[in-house]
CSV table of C-alpha atoms in Angstrom, one decimal:
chain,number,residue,atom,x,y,z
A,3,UNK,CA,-28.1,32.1,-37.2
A,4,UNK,CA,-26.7,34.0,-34.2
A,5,UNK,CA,-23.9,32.3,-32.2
A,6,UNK,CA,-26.0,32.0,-29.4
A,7,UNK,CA,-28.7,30.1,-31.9
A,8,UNK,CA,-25.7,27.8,-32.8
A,9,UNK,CA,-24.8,26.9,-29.1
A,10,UNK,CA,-28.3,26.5,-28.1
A,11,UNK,CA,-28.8,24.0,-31.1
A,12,UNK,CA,-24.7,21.9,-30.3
A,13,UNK,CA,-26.2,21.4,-26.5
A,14,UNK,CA,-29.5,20.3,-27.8
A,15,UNK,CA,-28.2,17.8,-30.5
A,16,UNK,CA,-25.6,16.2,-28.0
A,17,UNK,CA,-28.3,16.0,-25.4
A,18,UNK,CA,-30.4,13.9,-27.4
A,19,UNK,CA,-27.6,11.7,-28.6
A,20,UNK,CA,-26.7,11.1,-25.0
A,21,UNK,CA,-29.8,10.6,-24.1
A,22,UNK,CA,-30.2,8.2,-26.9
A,23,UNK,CA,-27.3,6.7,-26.0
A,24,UNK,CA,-28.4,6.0,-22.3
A,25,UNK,CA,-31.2,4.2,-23.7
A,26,UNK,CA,-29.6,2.1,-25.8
A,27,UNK,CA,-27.2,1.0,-22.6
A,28,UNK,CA,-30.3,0.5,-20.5
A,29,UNK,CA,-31.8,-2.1,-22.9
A,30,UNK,CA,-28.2,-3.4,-23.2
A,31,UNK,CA,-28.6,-3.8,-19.3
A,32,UNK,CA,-32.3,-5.3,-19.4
A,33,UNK,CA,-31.4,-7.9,-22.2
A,34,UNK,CA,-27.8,-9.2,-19.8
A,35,UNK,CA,-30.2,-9.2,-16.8
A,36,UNK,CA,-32.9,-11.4,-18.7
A,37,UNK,CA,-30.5,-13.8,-19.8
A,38,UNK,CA,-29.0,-14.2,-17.1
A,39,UNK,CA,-32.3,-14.5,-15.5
A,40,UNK,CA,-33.2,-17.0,-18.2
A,41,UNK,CA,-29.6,-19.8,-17.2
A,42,UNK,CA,-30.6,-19.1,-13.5
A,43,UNK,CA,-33.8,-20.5,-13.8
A,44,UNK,CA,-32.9,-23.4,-16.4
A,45,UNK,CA,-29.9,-24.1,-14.2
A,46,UNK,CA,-32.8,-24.2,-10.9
A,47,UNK,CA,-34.8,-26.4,-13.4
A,48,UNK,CA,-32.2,-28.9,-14.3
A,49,UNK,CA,-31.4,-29.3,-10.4
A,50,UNK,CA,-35.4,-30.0,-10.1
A,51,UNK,CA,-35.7,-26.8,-8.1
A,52,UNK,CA,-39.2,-25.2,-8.4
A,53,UNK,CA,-37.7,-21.3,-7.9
A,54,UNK,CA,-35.4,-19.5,-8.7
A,55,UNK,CA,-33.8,-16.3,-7.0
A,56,UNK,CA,-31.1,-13.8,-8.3
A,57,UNK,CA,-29.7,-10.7,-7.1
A,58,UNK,CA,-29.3,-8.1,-9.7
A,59,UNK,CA,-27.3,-4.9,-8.5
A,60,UNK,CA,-27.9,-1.5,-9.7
A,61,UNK,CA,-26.1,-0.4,-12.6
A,62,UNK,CA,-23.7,2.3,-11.5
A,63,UNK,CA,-23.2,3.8,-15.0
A,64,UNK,CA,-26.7,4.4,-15.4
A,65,UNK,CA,-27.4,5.9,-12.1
A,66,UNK,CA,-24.3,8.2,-13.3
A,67,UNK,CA,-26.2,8.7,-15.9
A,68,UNK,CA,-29.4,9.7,-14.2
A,69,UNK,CA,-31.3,6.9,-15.1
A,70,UNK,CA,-33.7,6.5,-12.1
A,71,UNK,CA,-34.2,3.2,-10.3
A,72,UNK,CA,-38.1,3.3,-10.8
A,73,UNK,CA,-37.7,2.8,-14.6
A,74,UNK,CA,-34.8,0.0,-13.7
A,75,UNK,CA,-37.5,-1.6,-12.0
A,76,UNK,CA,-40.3,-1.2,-14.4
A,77,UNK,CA,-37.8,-2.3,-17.2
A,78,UNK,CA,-37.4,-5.4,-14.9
A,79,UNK,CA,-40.9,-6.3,-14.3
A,80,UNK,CA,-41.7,-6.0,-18.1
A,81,UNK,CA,-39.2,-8.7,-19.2
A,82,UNK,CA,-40.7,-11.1,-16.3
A,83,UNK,CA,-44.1,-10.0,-17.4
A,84,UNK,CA,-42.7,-11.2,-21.0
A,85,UNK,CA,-41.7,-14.3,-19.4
A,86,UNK,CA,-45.0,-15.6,-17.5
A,87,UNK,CA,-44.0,-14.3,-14.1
């Protein structure tokens, strides 16, 4: 294997352990935002409220990543579709 071959494979292998690493910190993300989703609404509940609202900001680390917000958001609307909403 050339040294070029061996360079081209390095950037290849860390590449997919970043990547795999991103996604691991997005789910990490999703699963905080859905709990906390989760005590906002039981907390709504408890107060006989029949809604609840919460502001979730974006996750500067993953945008430095290059996560985009479209999949942020489709991440999102899973776990309320998981939910009943």
């Amino acid at each position: 294997m050339s040294f070029r071959q061996q360079l081209a494979r390095q950037t290849v292998n860390l590449q997919q352990a970043y990547d795999v690493e991103t996604q691991r910190m997005t789910q990490q993300w999703v699963a905080e935002a859905r709990e906390k989703f989760i005590q906002e609404c039981e907390a709504a509940s408890q107060q006989r409220q029949f809604s609840c609202t919460m502001d979730v900001p974006r996750p500067q680390h993953l945008t430095f990543r290059g996560v985009p917000d479209d999949l942020l958001q489709q991440q999102m609307h899973g776990f309320l579709a998981e939910l009943g909403f």
